[in-house]
GROMACS .gro file of N, CA and C in nm:
model
  306
    1UNK      N    1   3.687  -1.806   1.291
    1UNK     CA    2   3.820  -1.779   1.340
    1UNK      C    3   3.843  -1.629   1.328
    2UNK      N    4   3.916  -1.575   1.425
    2UNK     CA    5   3.942  -1.431   1.427
    2UNK      C    6   4.091  -1.406   1.441
    3UNK      N    7   4.144  -1.324   1.353
    3UNK     CA    8   4.281  -1.277   1.366
    3UNK      C    9   4.275  -1.133   1.415
    4UNK      N   10   4.330  -1.108   1.532
    4UNK     CA   11   4.332  -0.974   1.589
    4UNK      C   12   4.471  -0.914   1.566
    5UNK      N   13   4.481  -0.786   1.592
    5UNK     CA   14   4.606  -0.709   1.582
    5UNK      C   15   4.658  -0.702   1.438
    6UNK      N   16   4.566  -0.699   1.342
    6UNK     CA   17   4.608  -0.694   1.203
    6UNK      C   18   4.681  -0.564   1.170
    7UNK      N   19   4.665  -0.465   1.256
    7UNK     CA   20   4.732  -0.337   1.235
    7UNK      C   21   4.883  -0.350   1.251
    8UNK      N   22   4.931  -0.460   1.307
    8UNK     CA   23   5.074  -0.479   1.330
    8UNK      C   24   5.145  -0.540   1.209
    9UNK      N   25   5.068  -0.584   1.110
    9UNK     CA   26   5.128  -0.649   0.993
    9UNK      C   27   5.096  -0.572   0.866
   10UNK      N   28   5.188  -0.582   0.770
   10UNK     CA   29   5.161  -0.529   0.637
   10UNK      C   30   5.066  -0.625   0.568
   11UNK      N   31   4.996  -0.575   0.466
   11UNK     CA   32   4.892  -0.655   0.400
   11UNK      C   33   4.948  -0.787   0.347
   12UNK      N   34   5.064  -0.785   0.283
   12UNK     CA   35   5.122  -0.908   0.230
   12UNK      C   36   5.156  -1.006   0.342
   13UNK      N   37   5.211  -0.956   0.452
   13UNK     CA   38   5.243  -1.043   0.566
   13UNK      C   39   5.116  -1.107   0.622
   14UNK      N   40   5.012  -1.027   0.632
   14UNK     CA   41   4.885  -1.077   0.684
   14UNK      C   42   4.826  -1.184   0.593
   15UNK      N   43   4.827  -1.159   0.462
   15UNK     CA   44   4.774  -1.257   0.367
   15UNK      C   45   4.856  -1.386   0.369
   16UNK      N   46   4.989  -1.373   0.377
   16UNK     CA   47   5.075  -1.491   0.385
   16UNK      C   48   5.048  -1.569   0.513
   17UNK      N   49   5.031  -1.496   0.624
   17UNK     CA   50   5.002  -1.561   0.752
   17UNK      C   51   4.870  -1.637   0.746
   18UNK      N   52   4.768  -1.571   0.690
   18UNK     CA   53   4.637  -1.636   0.680
   18UNK      C   54   4.647  -1.762   0.594
   19UNK      N   55   4.720  -1.755   0.485
   19UNK     CA   56   4.736  -1.872   0.397
   19UNK      C   57   4.804  -1.987   0.473
   20UNK      N   58   4.912  -1.957   0.545
   20UNK     CA   59   4.982  -2.061   0.622
   20UNK      C   60   4.891  -2.119   0.730
   21UNK      N   61   4.814  -2.034   0.795
   21UNK     CA   62   4.722  -2.078   0.899
   21UNK      C   63   4.617  -2.173   0.842
   22UNK      N   64   4.560  -2.136   0.729
   22UNK     CA   65   4.460  -2.222   0.664
   22UNK      C   66   4.520  -2.359   0.631
   23UNK      N   67   4.642  -2.359   0.579
   23UNK     CA   68   4.706  -2.485   0.543
   23UNK      C   69   4.736  -2.568   0.667
   24UNK      N   70   4.793  -2.505   0.768
   24UNK     CA   71   4.834  -2.576   0.890
   24UNK      C   72   4.713  -2.636   0.962
   25UNK      N   73   4.603  -2.560   0.969
   25UNK     CA   74   4.484  -2.605   1.041
   25UNK      C   75   4.381  -2.674   0.951
   26UNK      N   76   4.412  -2.678   0.821
   26UNK     CA   77   4.316  -2.731   0.724
   26UNK      C   78   4.180  -2.660   0.740
   27UNK      N   79   4.185  -2.528   0.747
   27UNK     CA   80   4.068  -2.444   0.774
   27UNK      C   81   4.013  -2.386   0.644
   28UNK      N   82   3.887  -2.415   0.615
   28UNK     CA   83   3.826  -2.360   0.494
   28UNK      C   84   3.718  -2.257   0.527
   29UNK      N   85   3.691  -2.238   0.656
   29UNK     CA   86   3.588  -2.144   0.698
   29UNK      C   87   3.635  -1.999   0.689
   30UNK      N   88   3.545  -1.912   0.725
   30UNK     CA   89   3.572  -1.768   0.725
   30UNK      C   90   3.678  -1.734   0.830
   31UNK      N   91   3.770  -1.646   0.795
   31UNK     CA   92   3.866  -1.591   0.891
   31UNK      C   93   3.842  -1.440   0.894
   32UNK      N   94   3.800  -1.392   1.010
   32UNK     CA   95   3.775  -1.250   1.029
   32UNK      C   96   3.906  -1.184   1.071
   33UNK      N   97   3.942  -1.079   0.999
   33UNK     CA   98   4.062  -1.004   1.034
   33UNK      C   99   4.017  -0.875   1.101
   34UNK      N  100   4.066  -0.854   1.224
   34UNK     CA  101   4.025  -0.734   1.297
   34UNK      C  102   4.144  -0.667   1.364
   35UNK      N  103   4.123  -0.542   1.397
   35UNK     CA  104   4.213  -0.468   1.484
   35UNK      C  105   4.125  -0.403   1.590
   36UNK      N  106   4.134  -0.454   1.711
   36UNK     CA  107   4.055  -0.395   1.819
   36UNK      C  108   4.101  -0.252   1.845
   37UNK      N  109   4.229  -0.226   1.820
   37UNK     CA  110   4.284  -0.092   1.845
   37UNK      C  111   4.214   0.014   1.761
   38UNK      N  112   4.206  -0.009   1.630
   38UNK     CA  113   4.143   0.092   1.543
   38UNK      C  114   4.006   0.048   1.492
   39UNK      N  115   3.955  -0.062   1.545
   39UNK     CA  116   3.821  -0.114   1.518
   39UNK      C  117   3.800  -0.167   1.376
   40UNK      N  118   3.908  -0.185   1.302
   40UNK     CA  119   3.897  -0.239   1.166
   40UNK      C  120   3.841  -0.380   1.172
   41UNK      N  121   3.737  -0.405   1.094
   41UNK     CA  122   3.677  -0.538   1.085
   41UNK      C  123   3.586  -0.576   1.200
   42UNK      N  124   3.580  -0.494   1.305
   42UNK     CA  125   3.500  -0.529   1.424
   42UNK      C  126   3.351  -0.529   1.396
   43UNK      N  127   3.304  -0.435   1.318
   43UNK     CA  128   3.161  -0.427   1.286
   43UNK      C  129   3.117  -0.551   1.208
   44UNK      N  130   3.199  -0.591   1.109
   44UNK     CA  131   3.167  -0.710   1.030
   44UNK      C  132   3.167  -0.835   1.118
   45UNK      N  133   3.262  -0.843   1.211
   45UNK     CA  134   3.268  -0.957   1.302
   45UNK      C  135   3.142  -0.963   1.389
   46UNK      N  136   3.101  -0.849   1.442
   46UNK     CA  137   2.980  -0.845   1.526
   46UNK      C  138   2.857  -0.890   1.447
   47UNK      N  139   2.846  -0.844   1.323
   47UNK     CA  140   2.732  -0.885   1.239
   47UNK      C  141   2.735  -1.036   1.214
   48UNK      N  142   2.853  -1.089   1.185
   48UNK     CA  143   2.865  -1.233   1.160
   48UNK      C  144   2.830  -1.313   1.285
   49UNK      N  145   2.872  -1.265   1.401
   49UNK     CA  146   2.840  -1.333   1.527
   49UNK      C  147   2.689  -1.332   1.552
   50UNK      N  148   2.626  -1.219   1.531
   50UNK     CA  149   2.482  -1.210   1.552
   50UNK      C  150   2.407  -1.302   1.455
   51UNK      N  151   2.450  -1.306   1.330
   51UNK     CA  152   2.387  -1.396   1.233
   51UNK      C  153   2.403  -1.542   1.277
   52UNK      N  154   2.521  -1.575   1.328
   52UNK     CA  155   2.547  -1.711   1.375
   52UNK      C  156   2.458  -1.747   1.494
   53UNK      N  157   2.442  -1.653   1.587
   53UNK     CA  158   2.357  -1.676   1.704
   53UNK      C  159   2.212  -1.695   1.661
   54UNK      N  160   2.165  -1.612   1.569
   54UNK     CA  161   2.027  -1.624   1.520
   54UNK      C  162   2.005  -1.757   1.449
   55UNK      N  163   2.100  -1.799   1.367
   55UNK     CA  164   2.089  -1.927   1.298
   55UNK      C  165   2.087  -2.042   1.399
   56UNK      N  166   2.174  -2.035   1.498
   56UNK     CA  167   2.179  -2.137   1.604
   56UNK      C  168   2.044  -2.148   1.675
   57UNK      N  169   1.985  -2.035   1.710
   57UNK     CA  170   1.855  -2.036   1.778
   57UNK      C  171   1.746  -2.098   1.692
   58UNK      N  172   1.744  -2.062   1.564
   58UNK     CA  173   1.643  -2.118   1.473
   58UNK      C  174   1.659  -2.270   1.460
   59UNK      N  175   1.785  -2.313   1.449
   59UNK     CA  176   1.810  -2.457   1.435
   59UNK      C  177   1.771  -2.532   1.563
   60UNK      N  178   1.794  -2.472   1.679
   60UNK     CA  179   1.755  -2.536   1.804
   60UNK      C  180   1.604  -2.558   1.810
   61UNK      N  181   1.529  -2.463   1.756
   61UNK     CA  182   1.383  -2.472   1.757
   61UNK      C  183   1.333  -2.574   1.655
   62UNK      N  184   1.391  -2.572   1.535
   62UNK     CA  185   1.334  -2.649   1.424
   62UNK      C  186   1.397  -2.786   1.401
   63UNK      N  187   1.519  -2.809   1.447
   63UNK     CA  188   1.591  -2.930   1.409
   63UNK      C  189   1.623  -3.016   1.531
   64UNK      N  190   1.550  -3.127   1.545
   64UNK     CA  191   1.567  -3.214   1.662
   64UNK      C  192   1.707  -3.276   1.666
   65UNK      N  193   1.760  -3.315   1.552
   65UNK     CA  194   1.895  -3.373   1.548
   65UNK      C  195   2.000  -3.272   1.594
   66UNK      N  196   1.985  -3.149   1.547
   66UNK     CA  197   2.078  -3.042   1.587
   66UNK      C  198   2.068  -3.019   1.738
   67UNK      N  199   1.946  -3.019   1.789
   67UNK     CA  200   1.924  -2.999   1.933
   67UNK      C  201   1.995  -3.107   2.013
   68UNK      N  202   1.982  -3.231   1.971
   68UNK     CA  203   2.046  -3.344   2.040
   68UNK      C  204   2.199  -3.333   2.031
   69UNK      N  205   2.247  -3.295   1.914
   69UNK     CA  206   2.391  -3.275   1.894
   69UNK      C  207   2.444  -3.170   1.993
   70UNK      N  208   2.371  -3.061   2.005
   70UNK     CA  209   2.413  -2.953   2.096
   70UNK      C  210   2.410  -2.999   2.241
   71UNK      N  211   2.309  -3.078   2.277
   71UNK     CA  212   2.300  -3.130   2.414
   71UNK      C  213   2.422  -3.217   2.445
   72UNK      N  214   2.460  -3.303   2.351
   72UNK     CA  215   2.578  -3.389   2.370
   72UNK      C  216   2.705  -3.306   2.381
   73UNK      N  217   2.716  -3.204   2.297
   73UNK     CA  218   2.834  -3.116   2.303
   73UNK      C  219   2.842  -3.045   2.438
   74UNK      N  220   2.728  -3.000   2.489
   74UNK     CA  221   2.726  -2.931   2.618
   74UNK      C  222   2.766  -3.026   2.731
   75UNK      N  223   2.722  -3.151   2.724
   75UNK     CA  224   2.763  -3.250   2.825
   75UNK      C  225   2.914  -3.271   2.822
   76UNK      N  226   2.970  -3.283   2.702
   76UNK     CA  227   3.115  -3.302   2.689
   76UNK      C  228   3.191  -3.182   2.745
   77UNK      N  229   3.144  -3.062   2.712
   77UNK     CA  230   3.210  -2.941   2.762
   77UNK      C  231   3.201  -2.933   2.914
   78UNK      N  232   3.086  -2.964   2.969
   78UNK     CA  233   3.069  -2.960   3.115
   78UNK      C  234   3.165  -3.059   3.182
   79UNK      N  235   3.178  -3.178   3.123
   79UNK     CA  236   3.271  -3.278   3.177
   79UNK      C  237   3.414  -3.224   3.174
   80UNK      N  238   3.455  -3.167   3.061
   80UNK     CA  239   3.591  -3.113   3.048
   80UNK      C  240   3.616  -2.999   3.147
   81UNK      N  241   3.516  -2.916   3.167
   81UNK     CA  242   3.530  -2.805   3.262
   81UNK      C  243   3.550  -2.859   3.402
   82UNK      N  244   3.466  -2.956   3.441
   82UNK     CA  245   3.480  -3.015   3.575
   82UNK      C  246   3.616  -3.082   3.591
   83UNK      N  247   3.661  -3.153   3.488
   83UNK     CA  248   3.791  -3.220   3.494
   83UNK      C  249   3.905  -3.119   3.505
   84UNK      N  250   3.896  -3.012   3.430
   84UNK     CA  251   3.998  -2.908   3.434
   84UNK      C  252   4.003  -2.840   3.570
   85UNK      N  253   3.887  -2.812   3.627
   85UNK     CA  254   3.881  -2.751   3.760
   85UNK      C  255   3.940  -2.847   3.863
   86UNK      N  256   3.907  -2.974   3.852
   86UNK     CA  257   3.961  -3.074   3.944
   86UNK      C  258   4.112  -3.081   3.938
   87UNK      N  259   4.168  -3.079   3.817
   87UNK     CA  260   4.315  -3.080   3.802
   87UNK      C  261   4.376  -2.955   3.861
   88UNK      N  262   4.312  -2.842   3.838
   88UNK     CA  263   4.363  -2.716   3.889
   88UNK      C  264   4.363  -2.715   4.042
   89UNK      N  265   4.254  -2.763   4.101
   89UNK     CA  266   4.246  -2.768   4.247
   89UNK      C  267   4.349  -2.864   4.304
   90UNK      N  268   4.365  -2.980   4.241
   90UNK     CA  269   4.464  -3.078   4.286
   90UNK      C  270   4.604  -3.019   4.281
   91UNK      N  271   4.633  -2.948   4.174
   91UNK     CA  272   4.764  -2.886   4.159
   91UNK      C  273   4.788  -2.782   4.268
   92UNK      N  274   4.686  -2.703   4.300
   92UNK     CA  275   4.700  -2.603   4.405
   92UNK      C  276   4.724  -2.668   4.540
   93UNK      N  277   4.656  -2.779   4.567
   93UNK     CA  278   4.674  -2.850   4.694
   93UNK      C  279   4.816  -2.903   4.704
   94UNK      N  280   4.867  -2.962   4.595
   94UNK     CA  281   5.005  -3.013   4.594
   94UNK      C  282   5.104  -2.899   4.613
   95UNK      N  283   5.083  -2.788   4.544
   95UNK     CA  284   5.171  -2.672   4.559
   95UNK      C  285   5.171  -2.620   4.701
   96UNK      N  286   5.054  -2.612   4.761
   96UNK     CA  287   5.042  -2.563   4.899
   96UNK      C  288   5.114  -2.658   4.995
   97UNK      N  289   5.097  -2.787   4.975
   97UNK     CA  290   5.164  -2.886   5.061
   97UNK      C  291   5.315  -2.874   5.047
   98UNK      N  292   5.364  -2.854   4.926
   98UNK     CA  293   5.508  -2.840   4.903
   98UNK      C  294   5.561  -2.715   4.971
   99UNK      N  295   5.486  -2.607   4.966
   99UNK     CA  296   5.530  -2.482   5.033
   99UNK      C  297   5.536  -2.502   5.184
  100UNK      N  298   5.442  -2.577   5.238
  100UNK     CA  299   5.438  -2.599   5.383
  100UNK      C  300   5.552  -2.689   5.431
  101UNK      N  301   5.606  -2.774   5.340
  101UNK     CA  302   5.716  -2.862   5.377
  101UNK      C  303   5.848  -2.787   5.385
  102UNK      N  304   5.858  -2.676   5.317
  102UNK     CA  305   5.985  -2.601   5.311
  102UNK      C  306   6.011  -2.525   5.436
   0.00000   0.00000   0.00000
């Protein structure tokens, strides 16, 4: 998880916000705090992302169960993307038809 624009909050506000976010989302994982404006935390985030990508690649090669899990996840995502595109196109067609009736 990444919190951006940390430069807009005081340290106590940021810590309180992170605590509330963790509680609300029941999140126990790492939360990266960054400011794209002044680049605070960006280097650490990039390193963490690269480590995650490398770990993912190794697991794909070595772990058949992980590979199958990822394949199933990709199928679900592809289905959701197609469904979302279909809804978007349907909505545009309805909007266009409504404009033509006016």
